[in-house]
Short mmCIF file of C-alpha atoms in Angstrom, two decimals:
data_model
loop_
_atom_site.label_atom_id
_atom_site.label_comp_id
_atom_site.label_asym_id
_atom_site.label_seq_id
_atom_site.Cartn_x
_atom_site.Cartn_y
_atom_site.Cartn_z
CA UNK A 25 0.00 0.00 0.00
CA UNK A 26 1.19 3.42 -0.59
CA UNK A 27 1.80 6.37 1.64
CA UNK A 28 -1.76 7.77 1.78
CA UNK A 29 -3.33 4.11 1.97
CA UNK A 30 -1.54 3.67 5.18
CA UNK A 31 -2.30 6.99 6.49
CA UNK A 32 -6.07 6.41 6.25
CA UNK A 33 -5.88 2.89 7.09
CA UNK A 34 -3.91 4.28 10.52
CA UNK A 35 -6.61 6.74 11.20
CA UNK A 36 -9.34 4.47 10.58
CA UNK A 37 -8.28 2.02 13.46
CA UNK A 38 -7.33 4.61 16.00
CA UNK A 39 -10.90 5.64 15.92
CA UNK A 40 -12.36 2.51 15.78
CA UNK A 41 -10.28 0.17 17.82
CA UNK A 42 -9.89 0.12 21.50
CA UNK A 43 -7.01 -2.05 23.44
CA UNK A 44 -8.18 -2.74 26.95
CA UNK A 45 -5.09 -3.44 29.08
CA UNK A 46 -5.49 -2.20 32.44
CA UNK A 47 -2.36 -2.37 35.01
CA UNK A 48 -2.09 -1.78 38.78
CA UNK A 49 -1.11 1.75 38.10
CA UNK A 50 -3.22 2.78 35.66
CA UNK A 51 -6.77 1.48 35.47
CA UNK A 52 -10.81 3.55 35.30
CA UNK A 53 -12.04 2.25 38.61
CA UNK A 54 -15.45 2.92 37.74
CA UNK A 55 -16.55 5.00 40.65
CA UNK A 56 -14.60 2.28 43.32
CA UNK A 57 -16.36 -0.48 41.73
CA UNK A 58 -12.92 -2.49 40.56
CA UNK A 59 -10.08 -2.44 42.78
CA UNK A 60 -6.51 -2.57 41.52
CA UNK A 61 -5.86 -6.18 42.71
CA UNK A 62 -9.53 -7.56 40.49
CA UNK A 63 -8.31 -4.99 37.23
CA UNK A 64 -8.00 -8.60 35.38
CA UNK A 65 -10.99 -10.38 35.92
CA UNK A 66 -14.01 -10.29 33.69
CA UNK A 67 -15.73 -8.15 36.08
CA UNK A 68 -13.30 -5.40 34.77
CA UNK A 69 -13.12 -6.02 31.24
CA UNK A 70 -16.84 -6.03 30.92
CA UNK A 71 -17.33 -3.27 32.97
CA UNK A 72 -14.38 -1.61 29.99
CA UNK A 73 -16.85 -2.96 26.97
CA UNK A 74 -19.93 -1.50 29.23
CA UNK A 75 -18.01 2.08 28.76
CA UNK A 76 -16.88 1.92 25.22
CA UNK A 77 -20.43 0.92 23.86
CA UNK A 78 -21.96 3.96 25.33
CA UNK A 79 -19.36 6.42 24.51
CA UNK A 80 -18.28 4.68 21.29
CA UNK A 81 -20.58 2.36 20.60
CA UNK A 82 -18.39 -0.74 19.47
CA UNK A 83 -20.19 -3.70 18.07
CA UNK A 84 -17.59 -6.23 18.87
CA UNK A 85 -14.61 -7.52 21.26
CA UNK A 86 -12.10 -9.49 21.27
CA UNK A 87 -10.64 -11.16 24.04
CA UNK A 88 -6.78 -12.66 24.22
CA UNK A 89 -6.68 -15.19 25.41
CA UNK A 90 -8.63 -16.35 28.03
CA UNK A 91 -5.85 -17.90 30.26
CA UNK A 92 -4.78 -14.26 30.98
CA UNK A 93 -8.02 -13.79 32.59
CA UNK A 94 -7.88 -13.56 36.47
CA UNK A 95 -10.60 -16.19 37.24
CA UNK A 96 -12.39 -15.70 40.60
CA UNK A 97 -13.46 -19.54 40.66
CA UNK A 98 -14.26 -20.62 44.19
CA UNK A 99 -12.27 -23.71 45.43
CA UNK A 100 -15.48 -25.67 46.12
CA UNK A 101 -16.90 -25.26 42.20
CA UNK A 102 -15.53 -27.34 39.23
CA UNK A 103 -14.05 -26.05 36.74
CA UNK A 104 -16.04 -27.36 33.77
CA UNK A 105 -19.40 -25.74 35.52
CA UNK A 106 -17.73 -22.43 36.34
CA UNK A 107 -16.12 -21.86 33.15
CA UNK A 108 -19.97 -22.90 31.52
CA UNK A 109 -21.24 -20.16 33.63
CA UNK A 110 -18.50 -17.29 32.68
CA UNK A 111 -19.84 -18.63 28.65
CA UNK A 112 -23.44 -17.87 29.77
CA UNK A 113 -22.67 -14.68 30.95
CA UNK A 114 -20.88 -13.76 28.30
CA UNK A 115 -23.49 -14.80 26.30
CA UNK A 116 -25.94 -12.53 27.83
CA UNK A 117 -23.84 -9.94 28.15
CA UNK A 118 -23.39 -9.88 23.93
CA UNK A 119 -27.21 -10.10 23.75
CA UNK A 120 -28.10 -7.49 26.38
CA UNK A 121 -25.38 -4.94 24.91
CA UNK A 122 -25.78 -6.14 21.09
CA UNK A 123 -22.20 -7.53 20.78
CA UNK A 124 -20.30 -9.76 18.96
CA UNK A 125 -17.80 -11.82 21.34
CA UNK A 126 -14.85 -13.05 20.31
CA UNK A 127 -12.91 -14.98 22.95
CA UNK A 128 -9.13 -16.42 21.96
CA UNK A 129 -8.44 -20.62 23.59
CA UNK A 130 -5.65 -22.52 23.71
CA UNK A 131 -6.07 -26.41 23.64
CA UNK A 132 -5.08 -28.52 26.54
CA UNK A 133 -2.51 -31.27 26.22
CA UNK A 134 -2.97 -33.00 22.88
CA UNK A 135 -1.44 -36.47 21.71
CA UNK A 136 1.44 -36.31 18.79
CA UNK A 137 0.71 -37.67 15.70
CA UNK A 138 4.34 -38.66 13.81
CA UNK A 139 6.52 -35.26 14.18
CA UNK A 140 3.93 -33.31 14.77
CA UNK A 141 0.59 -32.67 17.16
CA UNK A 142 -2.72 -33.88 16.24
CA UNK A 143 -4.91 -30.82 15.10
CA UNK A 144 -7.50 -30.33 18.28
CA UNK A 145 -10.64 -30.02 17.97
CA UNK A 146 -13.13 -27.62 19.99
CA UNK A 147 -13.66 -30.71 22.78
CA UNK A 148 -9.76 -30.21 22.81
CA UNK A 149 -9.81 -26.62 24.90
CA UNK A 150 -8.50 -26.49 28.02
CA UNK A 151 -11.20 -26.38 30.83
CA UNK A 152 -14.66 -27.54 29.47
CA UNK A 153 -16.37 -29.23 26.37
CA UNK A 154 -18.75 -26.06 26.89
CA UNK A 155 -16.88 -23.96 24.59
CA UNK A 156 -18.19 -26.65 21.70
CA UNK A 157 -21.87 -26.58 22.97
CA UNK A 158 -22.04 -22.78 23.89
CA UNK A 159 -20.13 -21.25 21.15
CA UNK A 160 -21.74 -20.07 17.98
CA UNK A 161 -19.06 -20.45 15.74
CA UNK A 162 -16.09 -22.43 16.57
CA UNK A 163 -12.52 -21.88 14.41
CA UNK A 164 -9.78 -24.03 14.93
CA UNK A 165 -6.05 -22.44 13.76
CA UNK A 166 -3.49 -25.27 13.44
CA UNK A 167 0.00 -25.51 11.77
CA UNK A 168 2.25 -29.16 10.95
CA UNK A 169 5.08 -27.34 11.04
CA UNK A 170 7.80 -30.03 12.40
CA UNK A 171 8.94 -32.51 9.53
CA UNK A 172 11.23 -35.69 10.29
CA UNK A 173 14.75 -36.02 8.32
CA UNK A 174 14.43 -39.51 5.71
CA UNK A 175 16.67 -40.57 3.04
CA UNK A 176 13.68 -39.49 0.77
CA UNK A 177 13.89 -36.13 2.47
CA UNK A 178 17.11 -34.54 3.39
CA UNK A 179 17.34 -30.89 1.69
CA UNK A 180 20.78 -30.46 3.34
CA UNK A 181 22.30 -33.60 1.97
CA UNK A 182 23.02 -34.66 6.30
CA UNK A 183 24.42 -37.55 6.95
CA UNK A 184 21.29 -39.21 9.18
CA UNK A 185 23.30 -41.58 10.99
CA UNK A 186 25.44 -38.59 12.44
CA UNK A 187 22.32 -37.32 13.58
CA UNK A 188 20.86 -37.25 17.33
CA UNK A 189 17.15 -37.59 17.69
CA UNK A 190 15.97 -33.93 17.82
CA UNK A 191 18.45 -33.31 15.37
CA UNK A 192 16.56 -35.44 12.25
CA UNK A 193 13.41 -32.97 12.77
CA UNK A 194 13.22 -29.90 11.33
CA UNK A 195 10.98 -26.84 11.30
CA UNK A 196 9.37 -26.17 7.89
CA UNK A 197 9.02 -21.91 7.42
CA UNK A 198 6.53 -22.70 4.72
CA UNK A 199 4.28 -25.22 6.33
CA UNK A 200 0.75 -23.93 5.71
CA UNK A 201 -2.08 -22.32 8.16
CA UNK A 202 -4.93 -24.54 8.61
CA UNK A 203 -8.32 -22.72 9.54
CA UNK A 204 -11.10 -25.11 10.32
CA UNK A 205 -14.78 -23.54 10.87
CA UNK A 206 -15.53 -26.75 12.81
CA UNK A 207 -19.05 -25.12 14.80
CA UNK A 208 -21.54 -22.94 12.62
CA UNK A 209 -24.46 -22.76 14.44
CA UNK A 210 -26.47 -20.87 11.93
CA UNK A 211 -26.41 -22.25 8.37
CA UNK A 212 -26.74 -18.15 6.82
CA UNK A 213 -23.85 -17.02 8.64
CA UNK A 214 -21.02 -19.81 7.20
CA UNK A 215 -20.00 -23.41 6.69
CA UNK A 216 -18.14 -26.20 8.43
CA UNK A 217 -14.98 -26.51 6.21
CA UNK A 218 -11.10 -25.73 6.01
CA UNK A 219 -8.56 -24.19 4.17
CA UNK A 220 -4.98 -24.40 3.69
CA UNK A 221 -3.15 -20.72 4.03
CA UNK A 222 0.11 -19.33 3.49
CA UNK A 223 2.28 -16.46 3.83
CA UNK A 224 3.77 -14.33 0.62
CA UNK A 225 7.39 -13.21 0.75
CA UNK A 226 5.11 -9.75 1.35
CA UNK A 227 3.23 -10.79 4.36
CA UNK A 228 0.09 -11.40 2.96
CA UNK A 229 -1.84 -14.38 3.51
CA UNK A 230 -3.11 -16.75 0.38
CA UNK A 231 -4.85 -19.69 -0.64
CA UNK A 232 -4.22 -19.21 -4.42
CA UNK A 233 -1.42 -20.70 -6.29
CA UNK A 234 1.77 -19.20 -4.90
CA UNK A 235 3.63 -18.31 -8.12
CA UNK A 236 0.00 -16.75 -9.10
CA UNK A 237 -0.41 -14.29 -5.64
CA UNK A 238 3.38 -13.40 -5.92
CA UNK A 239 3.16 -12.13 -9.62
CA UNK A 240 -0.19 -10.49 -8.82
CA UNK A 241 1.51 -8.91 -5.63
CA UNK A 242 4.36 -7.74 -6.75
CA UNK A 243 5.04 -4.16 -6.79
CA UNK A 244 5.43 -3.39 -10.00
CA UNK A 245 2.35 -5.25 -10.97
CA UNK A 246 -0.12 -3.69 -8.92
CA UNK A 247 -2.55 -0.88 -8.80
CA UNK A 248 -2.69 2.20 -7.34
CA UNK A 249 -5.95 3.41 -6.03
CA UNK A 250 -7.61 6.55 -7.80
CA UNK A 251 -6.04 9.81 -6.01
CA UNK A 252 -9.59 10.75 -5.86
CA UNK A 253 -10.21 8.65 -2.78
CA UNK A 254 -7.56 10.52 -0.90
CA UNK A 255 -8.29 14.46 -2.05
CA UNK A 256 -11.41 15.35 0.35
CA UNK A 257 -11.34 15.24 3.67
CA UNK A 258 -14.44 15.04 5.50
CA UNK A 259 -14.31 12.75 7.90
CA UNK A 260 -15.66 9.71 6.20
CA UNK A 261 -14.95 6.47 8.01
CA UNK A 262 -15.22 4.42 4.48
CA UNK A 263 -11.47 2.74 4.01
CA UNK A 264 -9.93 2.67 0.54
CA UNK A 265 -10.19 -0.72 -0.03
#
């Protein structure tokens, strides 16, 4: 993108995005309603969300990840029925305030397959099968990226026998981006599939041929927007692609 692109790009997502990250020192304690050692729980972020959809009125959130959450789960509650409540709540919450929820999981432990871990599924995540039964849509980001040293494969010509066993694995930079839709609740808003991704030598990321994106992509090859779009200024939010 060119100068002016990135310029209105810029100034389209410092008015529209928000990054809540409250610390000890500085943190809105609503009128003594969060104190500085509960600025981390989800009392305080929603409070945060509460604040920017009456002053800015933000349709959406997104919160990463969920481990970084300070959980106030009391010792005598499981943690497959507390973490099914905190969904609930957030659940209502989204309705109530007319939000879309976006909450970032890792998986717990998962079993190796070969070189490399099995891809988890949404039963996978750490803490409760709730987040498959509660979650509208449920997207699964996985990478093989680990790739085991054979006499069929050996780029650098090593001599395997020389090799210890960590040492006959390597990491493969290229090794594509899965994304799995594996939940769609409603039919009208996607479907259950997956696609392979990768990254361009320009940090973009494409499902299309390789040799195709790269030629498109290349600088010399691609097209400037009309200077039009960038002459006026008054105000509009609308970005330029």
């Amino acid at each position: 993108m060119n100068d002016a692109m990135y310029s209105k790009s810029m100034n389209f997502i410092e008015r529209h995005f928000f990054i809540i990250s409250p610390d000890k020192i500085n943190y809105e304690s609503f009128g003594g309603k969060i104190e500085a050692s509960k600025i981390n729980t989800l009392d305080s972020i929603l409070r945060y969300l509460q604040y920017l959809k009456k002053t800015e009125n933000v349709f959406g959130y997104v919160i990463d990840a969920w481990n970084k959450i300070e959980h106030e789960q009391p010792k005598w509650k499981t943690e497959t029925s507390f973490i099914s409540e905190q969904l609930d709540r957030l659940i209502d919450f989204n309705d109530y305030w007319d939000m879309h929820g976006i909450v970032i999981v890792h998986p717990r432990k998962i079993e190796m397959s070969g070189e490399n871990y099995k891809m988890p599924s949404l039963y996978d995540i750490k803490g409760s099968s709730a987040w498959k039964e509660k979650a509208d849509i449920g997207i699964l980001i996985h990478r093989y990226k680990m790739k085991k040293l054979t006499k069929d494969f050996n780029p650098e010509g090593l001599i395997l026998s020389d090799l210890d066993d960590d040492q006959r694995y390597m990491v493969m930079p290229d090794a594509p981006t899965i994304i799995r839709t594996e939940k769609i609740r409603f039919e009208e808003t996607g479907n259950e599939d997956r696609v392979r991704m990768r990254m361009s030598s320009y940090g973009q990321f494409y499902v299309d041929d390789p040799k195709k994106f790269e030629k498109k992509n290349h600088p010399d090859n691609r097209i400037e927007p009309e200077n039009k779009i960038f002459d006026d200024d008054d105000g509009e939010d609308e970005l330029p692609f």
